[in-house]
Coordinates of C-alpha atoms and ligand atoms in Angstrom, one line a residue:
M1 CA -10.0 -65.1 6.6
S2 CA -13.3 -66.8 7.0
P3 CA -16.5 -64.7 7.0
Q4 CA -17.0 -65.4 10.7
A5 CA -13.5 -64.4 11.5
L6 CA -14.1 -61.1 9.7
I7 CA -17.4 -60.6 11.7
D8 CA -15.6 -61.3 14.9
R9 CA -12.9 -58.9 14.0
L10 CA -15.4 -56.2 13.3
D11 CA -17.3 -56.8 16.6
S12 CA -14.0 -56.5 18.5
L13 CA -13.2 -53.3 16.7
E14 CA -16.5 -51.8 17.8
K15 CA -15.7 -52.5 21.4
A16 CA -12.1 -51.4 21.0
F17 CA -13.3 -48.1 19.7
A18 CA -15.6 -47.5 22.6
D19 CA -12.7 -48.2 25.0
E20 CA -10.4 -45.9 23.0
I21 CA -12.5 -42.8 23.0
A22 CA -13.9 -43.1 26.5
P23 CA -11.0 -41.3 28.2
L24 CA -10.5 -38.7 25.4
S25 CA -11.4 -35.0 26.2
S26 CA -10.5 -33.0 23.1
E27 CA -12.2 -32.8 19.7
Q28 CA -8.8 -33.2 18.0
D29 CA -8.1 -36.5 19.8
I30 CA -11.6 -37.8 19.1
R31 CA -11.2 -37.0 15.4
A32 CA -7.9 -38.7 15.3
A33 CA -9.3 -41.9 16.8
Q34 CA -12.2 -41.8 14.3
A35 CA -9.6 -41.7 11.5
R36 CA -7.7 -44.6 12.9
F37 CA -10.8 -46.7 12.6
L38 CA -12.8 -45.4 9.7
G39 CA -10.1 -43.6 7.7
K40 CA -8.8 -44.9 4.3
K41 CA -6.2 -46.9 6.1
G42 CA -8.2 -47.4 9.3
A43 CA -8.8 -50.7 11.0
V44 CA -12.4 -51.1 9.8
S45 CA -11.4 -50.2 6.2
E46 CA -8.7 -52.9 6.3
V47 CA -11.3 -55.5 7.2
M48 CA -13.5 -54.4 4.4
K49 CA -10.8 -54.7 1.8
Q50 CA -10.8 -58.4 2.4
M51 CA -14.5 -58.8 1.7
G52 CA -13.8 -58.9 -2.1
K53 CA -12.4 -62.4 -1.7
L54 CA -15.7 -63.7 -0.1
A55 CA -18.6 -65.6 -1.8
P56 CA -21.4 -63.2 -2.6
E57 CA -23.8 -64.4 0.2
D58 CA -21.0 -64.2 2.8
R59 CA -20.1 -60.7 1.5
K60 CA -23.6 -59.5 2.3
A61 CA -23.6 -60.8 5.9
V62 CA -20.2 -59.3 6.6
G63 CA -21.1 -56.1 4.8
Q64 CA -24.1 -55.6 7.1
V65 CA -22.0 -56.0 10.2
A66 CA -19.4 -53.6 8.7
N67 CA -22.1 -51.0 8.1
R68 CA -23.4 -51.4 11.6
V69 CA -19.9 -50.9 13.1
K70 CA -19.3 -47.8 11.0
A71 CA -22.6 -46.3 12.1
S72 CA -21.8 -47.1 15.7
V73 CA -18.4 -45.5 15.5
E74 CA -19.8 -42.4 14.0
G75 CA -22.6 -42.3 16.6
E76 CA -20.0 -42.6 19.4
V77 CA -18.0 -39.7 18.0
A78 CA -21.1 -37.5 17.8
R79 CA -22.2 -38.4 21.3
K80 CA -18.7 -37.7 22.7
L81 CA -18.4 -34.4 20.9
G82 CA -21.9 -33.4 22.2
E83 CA -20.7 -34.1 25.7
L84 CA -17.6 -32.0 25.3
D85 CA -19.8 -29.1 24.1
E86 CA -22.1 -29.4 27.0
A87 CA -19.2 -29.4 29.4
A88 CA -17.7 -26.3 27.9
R89 CA -21.0 -24.4 28.1
A90 CA -21.5 -25.4 31.7
A91 CA -18.0 -24.2 32.6
D92 CA -18.8 -20.9 30.9
L93 CA -22.0 -20.4 32.8
S94 CA -20.5 -21.2 36.2
R95 CA -17.6 -18.8 35.7
E96 CA -17.6 -16.1 38.3
V97 CA -17.7 -12.5 37.1
D98 CA -17.0 -9.6 39.4
V99 CA -19.4 -6.9 38.1
T100 CA -17.9 -4.4 40.6
L101 CA -14.6 -4.3 38.8
P102 CA -13.9 -0.9 37.2
G103 CA -14.4 -0.7 33.4
R104 CA -11.5 -0.5 31.0
A105 CA -10.9 3.1 29.9
R106 CA -11.0 3.6 26.2
P107 CA -8.9 6.4 24.6
R108 CA -11.2 9.2 23.5
G109 CA -10.5 11.6 20.6
H110 CA -12.0 15.1 20.1
D111 CA -12.5 17.6 17.3
H112 CA -9.5 19.1 15.8
L113 CA -8.8 22.7 17.0
L114 CA -9.7 24.1 13.6
S115 CA -13.0 22.1 13.6
Q116 CA -13.8 23.6 17.0
V117 CA -13.0 27.1 15.9
R118 CA -14.9 26.7 12.6
R119 CA -17.9 25.4 14.6
D120 CA -17.8 28.3 17.0
C121 CA -17.5 30.9 14.2
V122 CA -20.4 29.4 12.3
A123 CA -22.5 29.2 15.4
I124 CA -22.1 32.9 16.0
F125 CA -23.4 33.7 12.5
T126 CA -26.3 31.1 12.6
E127 CA -27.4 32.8 15.8
L128 CA -27.8 35.9 13.7
G129 CA -29.8 34.1 11.1
F130 CA -27.1 33.3 8.5
D131 CA -27.3 30.0 6.6
V132 CA -24.3 27.9 5.8
A133 CA -23.3 27.5 2.2
E134 CA -20.5 25.4 0.6
G135 CA -18.7 25.2 -2.7
P136 CA -16.1 23.1 -4.5
Q137 CA -12.4 23.4 -3.8
V138 CA -11.5 22.9 -7.4
E139 CA -13.1 25.9 -8.9
T140 CA -13.6 27.4 -12.4
D141 CA -11.6 30.4 -13.3
W142 CA -14.9 32.2 -13.9
H143 CA -16.3 31.6 -10.4
N144 CA -12.9 32.2 -8.6
F145 CA -11.9 35.3 -10.5
E146 CA -13.9 36.6 -13.5
A147 CA -17.3 36.9 -11.8
L148 CA -15.7 38.6 -8.8
G149 CA -14.4 41.4 -11.0
T150 CA -10.8 40.0 -11.2
G151 CA -9.9 40.4 -14.9
K152 CA -7.3 38.3 -16.7
D153 CA -4.6 41.0 -16.0
H154 CA -5.2 41.3 -12.2
P155 CA -2.1 40.7 -10.1
A156 CA -4.1 38.2 -7.9
R157 CA -4.1 35.8 -10.8
D158 CA -0.3 35.7 -10.9
M159 CA 1.1 32.1 -11.2
Q160 CA 2.9 32.9 -7.9
D161 CA -0.4 32.9 -6.0
T162 CA -2.7 30.4 -7.7
F163 CA -2.5 26.7 -8.1
Y164 CA -3.8 25.9 -11.6
V165 CA -5.3 22.5 -12.2
G166 CA -6.1 23.1 -15.8
P167 CA -6.3 26.1 -18.2
D168 CA -9.7 27.0 -16.8
L169 CA -9.6 25.3 -13.4
V170 CA -7.9 26.4 -10.1
L171 CA -7.7 25.3 -6.5
R172 CA -9.9 28.1 -5.1
T173 CA -7.7 30.9 -3.7
H174 CA -10.5 32.2 -1.5
T175 CA -14.1 31.3 -0.4
S176 CA -15.6 34.2 -2.3
P177 CA -16.6 32.0 -5.3
V178 CA -19.3 30.6 -2.9
Q179 CA -20.8 34.1 -3.0
I180 CA -21.2 33.7 -6.8
R181 CA -22.6 30.1 -6.6
T182 CA -25.1 31.1 -3.9
M183 CA -26.4 34.2 -5.8
L184 CA -26.6 32.2 -9.1
A185 CA -28.7 29.5 -7.3
E186 CA -31.0 31.7 -5.2
A187 CA -32.9 35.0 -5.4
P188 CA -32.2 37.8 -2.9
P189 CA -32.4 38.4 0.0
I190 CA -29.3 36.3 0.9
K191 CA -27.6 35.8 4.2
I192 CA -24.9 33.1 4.3
V193 CA -21.6 32.2 5.7
A194 CA -19.3 29.8 3.8
P195 CA -16.5 28.1 5.8
G196 CA -13.9 26.2 3.8
V197 CA -10.4 25.3 2.7
V198 CA -8.5 27.5 0.2
Y199 CA -5.1 27.3 -1.4
R200 CA -2.3 29.7 -2.3
R201 CA 1.3 29.3 -3.2
D202 CA 2.5 30.7 0.1
D203 CA 4.6 29.0 2.7
D204 CA 6.1 30.4 6.0
A205 CA 5.4 30.7 9.7
T206 CA 2.2 32.7 9.2
H207 CA 1.2 31.3 5.7
S208 CA 0.3 27.7 4.7
P209 CA -0.4 26.7 1.1
M210 CA -3.7 25.3 2.4
F211 CA -5.7 27.3 5.0
T212 CA -9.2 28.0 5.9
Q213 CA -11.5 31.0 5.3
L214 CA -14.9 32.0 6.5
E215 CA -16.9 33.9 3.9
G216 CA -19.9 36.0 4.7
L217 CA -22.5 37.5 2.3
L218 CA -25.6 39.5 3.0
V219 CA -27.7 40.9 0.2
D220 CA -30.9 42.9 0.9
R221 CA -32.5 46.3 0.2
E222 CA -30.6 49.3 1.6
V223 CA -27.8 47.4 3.3
R224 CA -25.3 49.9 4.8
F225 CA -21.6 49.8 5.7
S226 CA -22.5 50.3 9.3
D227 CA -24.5 47.0 9.1
L228 CA -21.2 45.3 8.1
K229 CA -19.3 46.9 10.9
G230 CA -22.0 45.9 13.4
V231 CA -21.9 42.3 12.4
L232 CA -18.1 42.1 12.5
V233 CA -17.7 43.8 15.9
H234 CA -20.4 41.5 17.3
F235 CA -18.6 38.5 15.9
V236 CA -15.2 39.4 17.4
R237 CA -16.6 40.1 20.8
R238 CA -18.6 36.9 20.9
F239 CA -15.8 34.8 19.6
F240 CA -13.2 36.1 22.0
G241 CA -15.5 36.8 24.9
Q242 CA -14.0 40.3 25.4
E243 CA -15.1 43.8 24.6
L244 CA -12.6 44.1 21.8
D245 CA -12.8 46.8 19.1
I246 CA -12.4 46.4 15.3
R247 CA -10.8 48.8 12.8
L248 CA -11.6 49.0 9.1
R249 CA -8.7 50.2 7.0
P250 CA -9.5 51.3 3.4
S251 CA -8.3 48.6 1.0
Y252 CA -9.0 47.2 -2.5
F253 CA -10.6 44.0 -3.4
P254 CA -12.0 43.7 -7.0
F255 CA -15.4 42.5 -5.8
V256 CA -16.3 45.1 -3.1
E257 CA -16.6 48.9 -3.2
P258 CA -15.7 50.4 -0.8
G259 CA -13.4 47.7 0.5
A260 CA -11.6 47.4 3.8
E261 CA -9.1 45.3 5.7
V262 CA -10.5 44.2 9.1
D263 CA -8.2 44.6 12.1
M264 CA -9.2 43.6 15.6
Q265 CA -7.8 44.8 18.9
C266 CA -5.1 42.5 20.0
A267 CA -6.8 39.8 22.2
F268 CA -3.5 39.2 23.9
C269 CA -2.2 42.5 25.2
R270 CA -5.3 44.6 24.3
R271 CA -3.4 47.9 23.8
G272 CA -0.1 47.2 22.1
D273 CA 2.5 46.3 24.7
S274 CA 5.9 46.7 23.2
G275 CA 6.8 43.1 23.8
C276 CA 3.6 41.5 22.5
R277 CA 4.5 38.8 20.0
V278 CA 0.9 38.6 18.6
C279 CA 0.4 42.3 17.5
K280 CA 4.1 43.3 17.6
G281 CA 3.3 46.3 19.7
T282 CA 0.7 47.8 17.4
G283 CA -2.3 46.8 19.4
W284 CA -4.1 45.5 16.2
V285 CA -4.2 42.2 14.4
E286 CA -5.5 41.8 10.8
I287 CA -8.2 39.1 10.6
G288 CA -9.7 39.5 7.1
G289 CA -11.2 41.6 4.3
A290 CA -14.6 43.1 3.8
G291 CA -16.7 45.6 1.9
M292 CA -19.9 46.5 0.1
V293 CA -20.7 44.1 -2.8
D294 CA -19.5 45.8 -6.0
P295 CA -22.4 46.3 -8.5
V296 CA -20.3 44.5 -11.2
V297 CA -20.7 41.3 -9.1
F298 CA -24.5 41.7 -9.0
E299 CA -24.4 42.1 -12.8
H300 CA -22.5 38.9 -13.2
V301 CA -25.1 36.9 -11.3
G302 CA -28.1 38.6 -12.8
Y303 CA -29.2 40.7 -9.7
D304 CA -30.4 44.2 -10.4
P305 CA -27.6 46.5 -9.0
E306 CA -30.1 49.3 -8.6
A307 CA -32.5 47.3 -6.4
W308 CA -30.0 45.3 -4.3
T309 CA -27.2 46.2 -1.9
G310 CA -25.0 44.0 0.2
F311 CA -21.9 43.4 2.2
A312 CA -19.3 40.6 2.1
F313 CA -16.4 39.6 4.3
G314 CA -13.7 36.9 4.4
M315 CA -12.0 36.0 7.6
G316 CA -9.3 33.5 8.6
P317 CA -10.4 31.0 11.2
D318 CA -6.7 29.8 11.3
R319 CA -5.8 33.2 12.6
M320 CA -8.7 33.2 15.0
A321 CA -7.5 29.9 16.4
M322 CA -3.9 31.1 16.7
L323 CA -5.1 34.3 18.4
R324 CA -7.5 32.6 20.8
H325 CA -4.9 30.0 21.9
G326 CA -1.6 31.9 21.4
V327 CA -0.3 29.5 18.7
G328 CA 2.8 31.0 17.0
D329 CA 3.1 28.8 13.9
I330 CA 0.3 28.1 11.5
K331 CA 1.9 24.8 10.5
L332 CA 1.0 23.3 13.9
L333 CA -2.6 23.5 12.8
Y334 CA -1.9 21.2 9.8
D335 CA 0.8 18.9 11.1
A336 CA -1.4 16.4 12.9
D337 CA 1.0 16.2 15.8
L338 CA -1.1 14.8 18.6
R339 CA 1.2 16.3 21.3
F340 CA 0.0 19.6 20.1
L341 CA -3.6 18.8 19.2
R342 CA -4.4 17.0 22.5
Q343 CA -4.1 20.4 24.4
F344 CA -7.3 21.7 22.9
Ligands
LIG1 N1 -11.6 37.0 -0.7 C1 -10.8 38.0 0.0 C2 -9.4 37.3 0.2 O1 -9.3 36.1 0.3 C3 -11.4 38.4 1.3 C4 -12.6 39.2 1.1 C5 -13.9 38.6 1.1 C6 -12.6 40.6 0.9 C7 -15.0 39.3 1.0 C8 -13.7 41.3 0.8 C9 -15.0 40.7 0.8 O2 -8.5 38.0 0.4

């Protein structure tokens, strides 16, 4: 082809391109048209391949036209895409929105029953001036047992009850080691509650291998057993919102002396109805253990047993939850069944 024929061909391609994209209205179509003209096998490229056969001065003249046509094609593409963008934005702005339509309801969760009970329990004690303390769930043998007066031969250390993690490490079997950690870290007076998860090798309708406890410890000068009883009865009445009584039955825990088991009046039937499934007709329900801190514990943490006195208690918030809401099986608290949990 002669140089002029090539130039004419390029000029006609420029016009053809303008005609081709004029009616297009999608980015995809426009890009495809661009490729048909400027792509490796596109019409403009085909013309340029023939330039090699031209004399050098002709090649320059044709090359200039080719570059102009390329630039014009690219300019057209950019302009056309800009138009499309503008049109989309305008359509978006003119869309009518009915602001009076009701919103879309989003599902809302809430705290787990046990979290609610734990919060309520802790709040009753913080009202009384107790601080909240915490400790690890994997505990040393010394904190969990030894420092609490539970020697190596004590039945509570039986493999039946305790999950051992290592020769000297256990999953804590109660929250009482938090008493030890708190007293080691702070000087008396002490006034704390320690809510938390504990573990025992137990598994039936009223026992779960993992359950929660709420520990209490108060250390000061001349603390009396009646102080302990006063705090416990206040707690039970505040938690259940009823004038319930408590009963302290002599019992043994290695870290208190004297020690007691704490019963509360049945929140369900209140006096022991023969058919009551909660107290089984006795009128009383056990909610935990308590007692006066044994001097041997003070010795382990370096407190002077002659100068300091204290009381401690450990309660089961799981039990509290079951009692307050009439839940018959402790497993329901840990199964994560939403049909159950949604009710609270
Ligand atoms: N730690 C005891 C238990 O888990 C409960 C307890 C705590 C008893 C504090 C007395 C004082 O059985």
